[in-house]
PDB file of C-alpha atoms in Angstrom:
ATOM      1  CA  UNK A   1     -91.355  29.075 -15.104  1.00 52.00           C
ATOM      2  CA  UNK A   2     -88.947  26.057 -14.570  1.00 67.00           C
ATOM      3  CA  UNK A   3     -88.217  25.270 -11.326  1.00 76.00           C
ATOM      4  CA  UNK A   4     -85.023  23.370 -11.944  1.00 79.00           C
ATOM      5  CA  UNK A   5     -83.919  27.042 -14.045  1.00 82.00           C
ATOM      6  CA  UNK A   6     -84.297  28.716 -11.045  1.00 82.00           C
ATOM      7  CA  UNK A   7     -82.573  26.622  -8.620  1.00 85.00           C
ATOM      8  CA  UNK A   8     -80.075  26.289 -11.231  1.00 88.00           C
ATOM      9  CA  UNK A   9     -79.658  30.412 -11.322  1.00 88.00           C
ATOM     10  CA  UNK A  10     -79.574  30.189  -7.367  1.00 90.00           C
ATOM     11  CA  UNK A  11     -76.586  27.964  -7.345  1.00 91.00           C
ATOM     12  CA  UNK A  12     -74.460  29.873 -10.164  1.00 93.00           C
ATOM     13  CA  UNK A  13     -75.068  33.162  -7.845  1.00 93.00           C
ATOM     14  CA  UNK A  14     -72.700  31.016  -5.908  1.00 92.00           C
ATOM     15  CA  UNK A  15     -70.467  29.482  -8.451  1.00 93.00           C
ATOM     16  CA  UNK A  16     -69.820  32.876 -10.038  1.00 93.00           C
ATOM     17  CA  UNK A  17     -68.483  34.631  -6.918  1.00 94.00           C
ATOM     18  CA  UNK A  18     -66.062  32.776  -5.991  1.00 92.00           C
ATOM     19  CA  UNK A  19     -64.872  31.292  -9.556  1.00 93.00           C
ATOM     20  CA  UNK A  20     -61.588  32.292  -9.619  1.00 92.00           C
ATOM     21  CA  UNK A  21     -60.968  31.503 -13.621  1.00 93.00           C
ATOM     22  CA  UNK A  22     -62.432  34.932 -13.835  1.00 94.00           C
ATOM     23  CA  UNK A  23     -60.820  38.410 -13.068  1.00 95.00           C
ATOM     24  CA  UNK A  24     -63.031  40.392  -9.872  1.00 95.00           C
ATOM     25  CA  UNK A  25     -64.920  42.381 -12.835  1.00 96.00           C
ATOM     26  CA  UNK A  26     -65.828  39.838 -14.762  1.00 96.00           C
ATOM     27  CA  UNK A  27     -67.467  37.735 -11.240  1.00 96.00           C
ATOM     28  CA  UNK A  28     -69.341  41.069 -10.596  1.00 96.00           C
ATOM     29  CA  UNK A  29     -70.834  41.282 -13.754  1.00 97.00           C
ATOM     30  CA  UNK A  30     -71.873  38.037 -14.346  1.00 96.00           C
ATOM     31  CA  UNK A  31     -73.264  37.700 -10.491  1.00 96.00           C
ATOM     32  CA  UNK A  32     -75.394  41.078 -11.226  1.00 96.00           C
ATOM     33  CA  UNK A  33     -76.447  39.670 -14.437  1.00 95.00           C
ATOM     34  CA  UNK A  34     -77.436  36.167 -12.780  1.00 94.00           C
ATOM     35  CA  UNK A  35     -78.884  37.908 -10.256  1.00 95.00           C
ATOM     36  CA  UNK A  36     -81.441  39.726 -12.374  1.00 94.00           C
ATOM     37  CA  UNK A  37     -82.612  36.379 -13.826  1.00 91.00           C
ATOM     38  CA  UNK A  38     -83.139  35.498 -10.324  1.00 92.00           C
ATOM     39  CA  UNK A  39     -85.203  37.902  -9.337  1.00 92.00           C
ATOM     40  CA  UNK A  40     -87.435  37.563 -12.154  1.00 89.00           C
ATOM     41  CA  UNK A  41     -87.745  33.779 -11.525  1.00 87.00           C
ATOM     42  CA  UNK A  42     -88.272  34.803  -8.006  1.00 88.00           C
ATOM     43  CA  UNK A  43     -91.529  37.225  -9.064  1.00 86.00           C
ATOM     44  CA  UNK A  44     -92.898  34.785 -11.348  1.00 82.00           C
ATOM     45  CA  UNK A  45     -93.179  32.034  -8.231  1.00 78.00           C
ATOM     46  CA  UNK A  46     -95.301  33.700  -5.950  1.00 73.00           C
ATOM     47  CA  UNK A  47     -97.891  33.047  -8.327  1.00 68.00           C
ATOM     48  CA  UNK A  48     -97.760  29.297  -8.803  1.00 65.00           C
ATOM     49  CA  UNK A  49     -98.181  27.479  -5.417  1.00 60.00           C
ATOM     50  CA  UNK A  50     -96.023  24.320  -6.313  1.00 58.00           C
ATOM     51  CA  UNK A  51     -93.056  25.934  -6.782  1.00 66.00           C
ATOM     52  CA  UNK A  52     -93.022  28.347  -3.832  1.00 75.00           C
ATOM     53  CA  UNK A  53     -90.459  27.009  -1.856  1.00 74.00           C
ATOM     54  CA  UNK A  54     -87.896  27.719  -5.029  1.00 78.00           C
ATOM     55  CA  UNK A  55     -88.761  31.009  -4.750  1.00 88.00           C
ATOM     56  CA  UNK A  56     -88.203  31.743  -1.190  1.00 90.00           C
ATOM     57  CA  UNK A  57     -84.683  29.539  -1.560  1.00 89.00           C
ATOM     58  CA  UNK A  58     -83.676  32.364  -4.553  1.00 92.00           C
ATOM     59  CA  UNK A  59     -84.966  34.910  -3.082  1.00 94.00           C
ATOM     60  CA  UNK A  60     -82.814  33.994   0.211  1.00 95.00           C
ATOM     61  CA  UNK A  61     -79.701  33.811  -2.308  1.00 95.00           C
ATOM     62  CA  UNK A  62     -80.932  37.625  -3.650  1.00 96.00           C
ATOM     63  CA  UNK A  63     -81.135  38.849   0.392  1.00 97.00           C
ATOM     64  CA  UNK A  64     -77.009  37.467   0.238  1.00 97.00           C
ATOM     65  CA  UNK A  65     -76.620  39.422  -2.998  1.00 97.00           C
ATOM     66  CA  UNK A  66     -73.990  42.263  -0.944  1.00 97.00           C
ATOM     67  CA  UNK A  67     -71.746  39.470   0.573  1.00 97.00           C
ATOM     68  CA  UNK A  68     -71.627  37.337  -2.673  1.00 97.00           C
ATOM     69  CA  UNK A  69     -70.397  40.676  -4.420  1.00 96.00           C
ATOM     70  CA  UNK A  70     -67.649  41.336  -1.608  1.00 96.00           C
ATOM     71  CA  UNK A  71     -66.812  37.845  -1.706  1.00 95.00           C
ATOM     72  CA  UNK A  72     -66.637  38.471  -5.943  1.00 96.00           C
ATOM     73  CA  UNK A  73     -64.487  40.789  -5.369  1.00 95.00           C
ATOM     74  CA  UNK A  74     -62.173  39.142  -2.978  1.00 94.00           C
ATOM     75  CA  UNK A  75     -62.952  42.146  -0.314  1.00 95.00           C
ATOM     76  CA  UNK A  76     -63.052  41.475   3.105  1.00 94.00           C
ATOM     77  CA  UNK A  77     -66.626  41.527   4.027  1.00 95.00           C
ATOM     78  CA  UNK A  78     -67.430  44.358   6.514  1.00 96.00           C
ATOM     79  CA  UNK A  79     -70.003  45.705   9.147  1.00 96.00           C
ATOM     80  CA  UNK A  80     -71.863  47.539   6.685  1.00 97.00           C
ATOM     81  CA  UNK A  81     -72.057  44.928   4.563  1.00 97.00           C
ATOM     82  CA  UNK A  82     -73.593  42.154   7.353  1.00 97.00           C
ATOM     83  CA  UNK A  83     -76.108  45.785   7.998  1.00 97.00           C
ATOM     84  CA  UNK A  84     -77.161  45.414   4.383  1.00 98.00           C
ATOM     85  CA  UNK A  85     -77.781  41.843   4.420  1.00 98.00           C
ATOM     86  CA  UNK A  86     -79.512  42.086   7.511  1.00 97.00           C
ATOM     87  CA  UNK A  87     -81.847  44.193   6.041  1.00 97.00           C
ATOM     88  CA  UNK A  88     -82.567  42.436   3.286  1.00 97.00           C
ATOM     89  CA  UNK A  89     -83.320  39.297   5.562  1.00 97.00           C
ATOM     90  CA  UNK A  90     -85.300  41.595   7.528  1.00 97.00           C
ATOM     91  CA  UNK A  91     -87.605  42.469   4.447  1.00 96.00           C
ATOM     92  CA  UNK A  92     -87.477  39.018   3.342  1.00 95.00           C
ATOM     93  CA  UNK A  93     -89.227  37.505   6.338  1.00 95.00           C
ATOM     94  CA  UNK A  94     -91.769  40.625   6.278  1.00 94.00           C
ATOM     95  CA  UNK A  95     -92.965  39.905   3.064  1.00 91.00           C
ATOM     96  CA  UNK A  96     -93.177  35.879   3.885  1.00 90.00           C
ATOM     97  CA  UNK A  97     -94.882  36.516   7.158  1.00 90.00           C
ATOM     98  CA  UNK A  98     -97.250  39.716   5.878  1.00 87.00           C
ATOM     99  CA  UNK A  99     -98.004  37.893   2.503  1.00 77.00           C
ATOM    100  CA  UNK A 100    -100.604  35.831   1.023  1.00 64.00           C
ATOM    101  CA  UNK A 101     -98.473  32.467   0.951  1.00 59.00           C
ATOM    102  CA  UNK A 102     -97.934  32.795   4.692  1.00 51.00           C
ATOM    103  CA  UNK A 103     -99.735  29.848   5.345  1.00 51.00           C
ATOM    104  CA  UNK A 104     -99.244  27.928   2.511  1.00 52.00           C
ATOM    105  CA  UNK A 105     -97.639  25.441   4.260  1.00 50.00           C
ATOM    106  CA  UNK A 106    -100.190  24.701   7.117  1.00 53.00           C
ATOM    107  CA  UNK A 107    -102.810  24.770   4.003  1.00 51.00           C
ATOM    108  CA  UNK A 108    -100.473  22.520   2.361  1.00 51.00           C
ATOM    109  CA  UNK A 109    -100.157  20.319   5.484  1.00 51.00           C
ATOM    110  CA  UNK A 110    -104.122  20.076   5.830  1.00 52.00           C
ATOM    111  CA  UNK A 111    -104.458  19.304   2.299  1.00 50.00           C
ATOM    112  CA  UNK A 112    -102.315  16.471   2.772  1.00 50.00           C
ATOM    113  CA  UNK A 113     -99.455  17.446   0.474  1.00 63.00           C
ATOM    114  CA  UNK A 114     -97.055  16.978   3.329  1.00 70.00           C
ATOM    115  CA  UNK A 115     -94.235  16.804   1.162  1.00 73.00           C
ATOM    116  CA  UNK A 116     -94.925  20.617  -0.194  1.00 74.00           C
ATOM    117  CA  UNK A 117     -95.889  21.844   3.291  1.00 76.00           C
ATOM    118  CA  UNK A 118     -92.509  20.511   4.831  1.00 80.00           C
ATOM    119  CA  UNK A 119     -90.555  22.083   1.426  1.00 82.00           C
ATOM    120  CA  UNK A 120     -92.202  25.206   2.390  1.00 85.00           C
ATOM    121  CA  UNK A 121     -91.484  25.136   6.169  1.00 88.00           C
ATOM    122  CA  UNK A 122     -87.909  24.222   5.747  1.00 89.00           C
ATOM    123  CA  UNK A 123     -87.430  26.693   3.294  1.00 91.00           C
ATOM    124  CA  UNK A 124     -88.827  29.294   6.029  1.00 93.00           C
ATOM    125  CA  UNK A 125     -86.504  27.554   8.976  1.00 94.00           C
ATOM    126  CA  UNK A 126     -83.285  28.281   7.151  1.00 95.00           C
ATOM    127  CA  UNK A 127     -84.020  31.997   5.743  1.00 96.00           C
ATOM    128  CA  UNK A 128     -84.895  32.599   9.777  1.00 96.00           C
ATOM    129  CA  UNK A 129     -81.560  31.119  11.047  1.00 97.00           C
ATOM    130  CA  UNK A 130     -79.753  32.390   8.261  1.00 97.00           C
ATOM    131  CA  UNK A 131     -81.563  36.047   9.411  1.00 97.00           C
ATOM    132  CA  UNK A 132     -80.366  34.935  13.143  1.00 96.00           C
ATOM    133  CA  UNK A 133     -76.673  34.604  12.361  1.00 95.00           C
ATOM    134  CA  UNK A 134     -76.612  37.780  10.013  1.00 96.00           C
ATOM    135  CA  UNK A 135     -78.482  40.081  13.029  1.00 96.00           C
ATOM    136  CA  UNK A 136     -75.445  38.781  15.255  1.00 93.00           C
ATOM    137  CA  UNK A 137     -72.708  39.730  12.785  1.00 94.00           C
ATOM    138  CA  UNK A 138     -74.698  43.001  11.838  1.00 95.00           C
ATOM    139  CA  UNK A 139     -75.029  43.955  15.634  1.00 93.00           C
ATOM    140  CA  UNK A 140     -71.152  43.110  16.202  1.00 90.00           C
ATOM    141  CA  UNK A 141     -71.834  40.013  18.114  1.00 89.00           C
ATOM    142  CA  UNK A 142     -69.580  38.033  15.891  1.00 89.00           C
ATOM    143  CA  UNK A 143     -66.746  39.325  13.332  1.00 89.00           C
ATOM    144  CA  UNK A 144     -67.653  41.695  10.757  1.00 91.00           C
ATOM    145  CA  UNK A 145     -65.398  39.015   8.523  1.00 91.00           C
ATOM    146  CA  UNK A 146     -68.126  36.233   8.988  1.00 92.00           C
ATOM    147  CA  UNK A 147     -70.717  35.512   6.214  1.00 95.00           C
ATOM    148  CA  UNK A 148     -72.828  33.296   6.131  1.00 95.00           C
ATOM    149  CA  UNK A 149     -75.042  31.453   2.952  1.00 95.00           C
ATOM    150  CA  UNK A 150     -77.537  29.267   1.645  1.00 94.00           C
ATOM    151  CA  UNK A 151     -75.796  26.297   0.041  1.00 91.00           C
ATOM    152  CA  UNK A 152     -75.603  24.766  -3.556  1.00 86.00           C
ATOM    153  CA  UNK A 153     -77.824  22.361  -4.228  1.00 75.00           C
ATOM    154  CA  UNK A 154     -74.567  19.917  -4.904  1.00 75.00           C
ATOM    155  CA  UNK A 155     -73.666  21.057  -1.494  1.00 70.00           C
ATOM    156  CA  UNK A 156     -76.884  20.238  -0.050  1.00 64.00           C
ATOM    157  CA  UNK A 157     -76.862  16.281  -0.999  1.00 61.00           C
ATOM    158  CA  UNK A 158     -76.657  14.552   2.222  1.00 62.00           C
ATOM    159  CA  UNK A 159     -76.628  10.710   3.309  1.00 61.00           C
ATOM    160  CA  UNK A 160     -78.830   8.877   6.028  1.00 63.00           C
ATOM    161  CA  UNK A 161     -78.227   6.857   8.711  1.00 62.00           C
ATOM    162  CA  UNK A 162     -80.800   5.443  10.982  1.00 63.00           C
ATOM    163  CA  UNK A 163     -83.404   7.522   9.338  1.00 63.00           C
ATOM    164  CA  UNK A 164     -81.625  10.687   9.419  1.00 67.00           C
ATOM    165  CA  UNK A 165     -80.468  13.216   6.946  1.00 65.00           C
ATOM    166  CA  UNK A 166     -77.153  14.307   7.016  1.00 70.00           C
ATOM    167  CA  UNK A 167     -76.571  17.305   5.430  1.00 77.00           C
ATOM    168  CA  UNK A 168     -75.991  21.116   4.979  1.00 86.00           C
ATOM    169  CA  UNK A 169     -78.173  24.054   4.159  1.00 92.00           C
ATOM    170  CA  UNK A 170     -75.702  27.157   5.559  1.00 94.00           C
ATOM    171  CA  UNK A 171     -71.843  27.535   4.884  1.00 91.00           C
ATOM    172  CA  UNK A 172     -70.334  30.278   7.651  1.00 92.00           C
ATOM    173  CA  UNK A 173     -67.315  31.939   6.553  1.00 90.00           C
ATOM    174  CA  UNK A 174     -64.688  33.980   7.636  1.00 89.00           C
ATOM    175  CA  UNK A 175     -62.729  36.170   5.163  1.00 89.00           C
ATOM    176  CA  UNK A 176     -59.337  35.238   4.882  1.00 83.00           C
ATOM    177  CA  UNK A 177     -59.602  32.035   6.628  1.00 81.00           C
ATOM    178  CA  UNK A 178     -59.257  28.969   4.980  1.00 77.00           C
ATOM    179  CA  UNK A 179     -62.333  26.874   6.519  1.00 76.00           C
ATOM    180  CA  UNK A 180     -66.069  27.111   6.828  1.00 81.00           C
ATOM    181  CA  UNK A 181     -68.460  26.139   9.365  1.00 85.00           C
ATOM    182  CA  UNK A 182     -71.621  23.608   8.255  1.00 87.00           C
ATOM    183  CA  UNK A 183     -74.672  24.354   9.717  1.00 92.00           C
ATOM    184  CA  UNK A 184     -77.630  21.933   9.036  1.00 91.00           C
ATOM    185  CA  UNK A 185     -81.327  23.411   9.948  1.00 93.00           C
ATOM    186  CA  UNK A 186     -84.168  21.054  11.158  1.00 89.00           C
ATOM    187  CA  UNK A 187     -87.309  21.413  12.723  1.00 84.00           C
ATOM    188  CA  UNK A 188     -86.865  18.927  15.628  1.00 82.00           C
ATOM    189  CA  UNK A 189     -84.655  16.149  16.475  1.00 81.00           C
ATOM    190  CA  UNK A 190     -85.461  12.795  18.634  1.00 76.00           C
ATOM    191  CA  UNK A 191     -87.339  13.412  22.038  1.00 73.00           C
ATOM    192  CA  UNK A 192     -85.354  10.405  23.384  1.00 78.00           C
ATOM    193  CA  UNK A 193     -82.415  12.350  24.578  1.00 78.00           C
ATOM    194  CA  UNK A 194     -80.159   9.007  24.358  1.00 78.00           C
ATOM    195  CA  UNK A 195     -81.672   8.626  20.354  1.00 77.00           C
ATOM    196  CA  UNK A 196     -80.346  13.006  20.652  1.00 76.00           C
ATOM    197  CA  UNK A 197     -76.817  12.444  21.644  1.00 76.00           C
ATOM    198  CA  UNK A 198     -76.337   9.296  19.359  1.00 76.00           C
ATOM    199  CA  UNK A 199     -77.067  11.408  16.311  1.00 76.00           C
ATOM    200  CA  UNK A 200     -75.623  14.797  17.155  1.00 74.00           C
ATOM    201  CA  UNK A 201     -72.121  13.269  19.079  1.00 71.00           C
ATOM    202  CA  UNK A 202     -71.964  10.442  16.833  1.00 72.00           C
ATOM    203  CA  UNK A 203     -72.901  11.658  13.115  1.00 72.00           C
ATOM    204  CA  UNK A 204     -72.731  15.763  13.453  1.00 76.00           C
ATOM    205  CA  UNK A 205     -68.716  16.261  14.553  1.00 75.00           C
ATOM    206  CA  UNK A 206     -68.405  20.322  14.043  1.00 79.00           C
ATOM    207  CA  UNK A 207     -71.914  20.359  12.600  1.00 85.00           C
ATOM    208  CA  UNK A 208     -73.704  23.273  14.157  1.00 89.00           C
ATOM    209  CA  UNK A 209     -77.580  21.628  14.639  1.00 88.00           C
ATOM    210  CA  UNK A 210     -79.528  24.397  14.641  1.00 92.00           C
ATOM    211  CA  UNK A 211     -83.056  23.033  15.981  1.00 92.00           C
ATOM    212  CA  UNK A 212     -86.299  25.199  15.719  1.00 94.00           C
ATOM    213  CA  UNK A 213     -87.933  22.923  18.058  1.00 92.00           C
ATOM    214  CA  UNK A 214     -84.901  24.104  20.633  1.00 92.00           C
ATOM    215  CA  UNK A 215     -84.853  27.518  19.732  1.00 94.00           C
ATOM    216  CA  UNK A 216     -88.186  28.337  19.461  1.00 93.00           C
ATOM    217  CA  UNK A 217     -89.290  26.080  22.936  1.00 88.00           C
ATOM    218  CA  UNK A 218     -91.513  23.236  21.620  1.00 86.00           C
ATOM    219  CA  UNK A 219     -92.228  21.590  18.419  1.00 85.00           C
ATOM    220  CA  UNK A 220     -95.162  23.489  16.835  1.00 88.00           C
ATOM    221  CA  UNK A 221     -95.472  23.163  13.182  1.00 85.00           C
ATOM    222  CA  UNK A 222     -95.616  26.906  13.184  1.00 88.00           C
ATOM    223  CA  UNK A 223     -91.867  27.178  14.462  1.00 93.00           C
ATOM    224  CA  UNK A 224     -90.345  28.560  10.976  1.00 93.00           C
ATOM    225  CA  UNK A 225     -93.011  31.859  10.554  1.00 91.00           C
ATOM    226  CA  UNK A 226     -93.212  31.887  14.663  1.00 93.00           C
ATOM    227  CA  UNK A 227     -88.969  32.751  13.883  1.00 95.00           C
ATOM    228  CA  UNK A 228     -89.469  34.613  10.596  1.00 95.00           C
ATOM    229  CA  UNK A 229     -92.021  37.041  12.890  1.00 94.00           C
ATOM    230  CA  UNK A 230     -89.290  37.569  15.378  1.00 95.00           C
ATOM    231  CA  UNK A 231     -87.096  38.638  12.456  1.00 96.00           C
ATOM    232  CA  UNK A 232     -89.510  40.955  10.775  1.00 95.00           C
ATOM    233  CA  UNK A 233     -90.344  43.096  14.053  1.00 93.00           C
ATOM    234  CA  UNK A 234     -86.816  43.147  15.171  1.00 89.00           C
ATOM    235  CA  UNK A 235     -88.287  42.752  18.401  1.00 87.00           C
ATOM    236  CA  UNK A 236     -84.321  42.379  20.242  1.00 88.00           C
ATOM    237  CA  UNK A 237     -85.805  40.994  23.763  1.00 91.00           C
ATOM    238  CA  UNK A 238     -87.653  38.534  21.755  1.00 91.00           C
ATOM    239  CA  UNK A 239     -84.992  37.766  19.776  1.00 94.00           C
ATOM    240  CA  UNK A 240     -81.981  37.328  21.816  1.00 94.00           C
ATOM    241  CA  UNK A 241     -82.881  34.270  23.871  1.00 94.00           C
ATOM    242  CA  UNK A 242     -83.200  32.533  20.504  1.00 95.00           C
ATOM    243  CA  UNK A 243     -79.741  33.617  19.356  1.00 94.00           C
ATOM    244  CA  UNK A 244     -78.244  32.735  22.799  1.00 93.00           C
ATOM    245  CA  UNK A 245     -79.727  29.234  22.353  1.00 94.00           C
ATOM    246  CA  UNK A 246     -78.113  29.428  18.702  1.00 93.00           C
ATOM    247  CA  UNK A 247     -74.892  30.328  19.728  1.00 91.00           C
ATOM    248  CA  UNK A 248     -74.936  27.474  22.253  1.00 90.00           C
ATOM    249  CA  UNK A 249     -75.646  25.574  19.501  1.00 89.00           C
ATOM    250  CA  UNK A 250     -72.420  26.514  17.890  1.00 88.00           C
ATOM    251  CA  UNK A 251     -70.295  25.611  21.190  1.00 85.00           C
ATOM    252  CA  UNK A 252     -71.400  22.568  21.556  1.00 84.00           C
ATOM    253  CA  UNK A 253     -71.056  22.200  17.677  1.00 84.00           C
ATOM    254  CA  UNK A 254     -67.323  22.861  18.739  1.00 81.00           C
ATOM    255  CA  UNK A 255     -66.977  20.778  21.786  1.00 80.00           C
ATOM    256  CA  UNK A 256     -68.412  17.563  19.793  1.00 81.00           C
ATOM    257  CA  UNK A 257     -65.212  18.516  17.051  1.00 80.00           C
ATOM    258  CA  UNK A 258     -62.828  18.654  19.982  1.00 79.00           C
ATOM    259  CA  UNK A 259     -63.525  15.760  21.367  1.00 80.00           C
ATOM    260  CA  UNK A 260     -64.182  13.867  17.433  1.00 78.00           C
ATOM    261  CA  UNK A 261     -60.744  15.035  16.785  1.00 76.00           C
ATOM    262  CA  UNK A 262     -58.646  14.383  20.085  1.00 80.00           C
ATOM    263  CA  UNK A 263     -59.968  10.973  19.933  1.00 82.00           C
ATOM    264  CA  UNK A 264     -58.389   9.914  17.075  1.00 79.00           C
ATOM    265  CA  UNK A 265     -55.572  11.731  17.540  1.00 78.00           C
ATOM    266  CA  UNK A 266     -55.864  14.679  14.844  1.00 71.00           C
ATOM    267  CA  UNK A 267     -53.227  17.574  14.594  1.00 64.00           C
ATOM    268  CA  UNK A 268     -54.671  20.860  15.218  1.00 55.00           C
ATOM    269  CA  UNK A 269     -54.501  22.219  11.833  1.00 55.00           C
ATOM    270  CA  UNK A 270     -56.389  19.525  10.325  1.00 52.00           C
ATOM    271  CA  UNK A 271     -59.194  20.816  12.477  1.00 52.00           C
ATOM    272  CA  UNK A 272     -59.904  24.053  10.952  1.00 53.00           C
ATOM    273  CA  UNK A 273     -63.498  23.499   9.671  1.00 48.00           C
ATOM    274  CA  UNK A 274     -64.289  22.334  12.891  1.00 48.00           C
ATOM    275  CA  UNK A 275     -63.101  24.331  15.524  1.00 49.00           C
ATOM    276  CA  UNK A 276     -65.068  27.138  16.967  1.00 47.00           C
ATOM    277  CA  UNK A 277     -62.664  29.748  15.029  1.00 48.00           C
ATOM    278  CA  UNK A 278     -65.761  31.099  12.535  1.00 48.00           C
ATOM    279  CA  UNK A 279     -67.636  32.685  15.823  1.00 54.00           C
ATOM    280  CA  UNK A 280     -64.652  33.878  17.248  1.00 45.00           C
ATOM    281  CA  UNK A 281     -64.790  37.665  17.935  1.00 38.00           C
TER     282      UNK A 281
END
């Protein structure tokens, strides 16, 4: 199994939805058709430890599968449709959590293959927040016309500066809005809080940092299946301090735009993959 193939596959999931050389039935068709391929690539990793973390990135692209069809069809997306794909992150982070590969990454980690162990933990981070935002739109927390996915691989190519990535592994939303809200997942940032604010005032305007470290309360390497658990049982007094620190997350994400923008003196409807408008009820 190629691992390239099946990242490849991932991103035309993507490409094919919204595509718009294509009529509705055509994107359908060729999304379920991509998506099969997918989940064959998807069974064949679990068996092959190096390419893992490919498998768990389709397989979070697979969970998506309902909102990439309503967004193929250029349907609002709906409450029912956020309880689908809830689900399927549900099940997801069950069968990481309950399976064999749990702790591939710790093994990975001890083995000194850090570079596979953090490809496997990061993998694990975003499925959880991606589960985390989907639980609040399936619950009603946020609009039923939010969706939120994992991002292109073209999408995902960031830059650094002063050591850090800059980059984006979730795209929120909001059907029939023009704009989209970046969301960049990562296990911890700098203790210093004056090294914190630098990067997340300075280089993250509108960028919601969502910070397992922060949401979890510490920085244990075990943060990604510690969230992924929470997900799995459903367990909603568990859960909903880490969403609250989430959605805080996303305010401040807002408040660093406002101020990014009023500083250099940027009309309001330049703003609009910035503002707060994705999480607005």
């Amino acid at each position: 199994m190629s691992s390239a193939l099946l990242d490849a596959h991932s991103d035309e999931l993507l490409r094919v939805a919204f595509d718009q050389t294509y009529t509705s039935d055509e994107r359908v068709a060729m999304l379920r058709t991509t998506a099969r391929h997918v989940g064959e690539f998807v069974t064949a990793s679990r068996e092959v430890e190096m390419e893992y973390h490919h498998g768990l990135r389709g397989a979070a692209f697979l969970a998506c599968g309902p909102s990439l069809e309503r967004a193929a069809r250029q349907e609002p997306q709906t409450l029912d449709t956020a309880r689908e794909v809830d689900r399927n992150l549900q099940e997801l982070a069950y069968t990481i959590v309950t399976g064999p590969n749990l702790g591939a990454a710790s093994a990975q980690r001890q083995a000194g293959e850090a570079k596979t162990a953090n490809l496997i933990a990061g993998q694990n981070a975003e499925i959880g927040v991606l589960g985390l935002i989907w639980r609040r739109i399936a619950e009603g927390d946020y609009d039923e016309r939010l969706y939120a996915l994992p991002v292109s691989k073209d999408q995902d190519i960031g830059t650094r500066k002063d050591g850090y990535n800059l980059a984006t592994d979730i795209l929120i939303r909001k059907s029939g809005v023009k704009g989209r809200r970046r969301v960049q997942v990562k296990a911890s940032l700098p203790v210093s809080e004056e090294k914190r604010t630098r990067v997340t005032e300075d280089y993250y305007p509108g960028t919601v940092m969502a910070v397992l470290s922060d949401l979890m309360g510490g920085r244990h390497p075990e943060n990604p299946q510690r969230l992924l658990s929470l997900l799995a049982t459903g367990d909603k007094s568990q859960l909903e301090p880490v969403q609250t620190k989430l959605q805080d997350s996303f305010q401040q994400a807002g408040q660093r735009a406002e101020q990014y923008f009023r500083q250099r003196g940027i009309a309001t409807t330049k703003r609009r993959y910035y503002t707060p408008l994705a999480l607005a009820a």
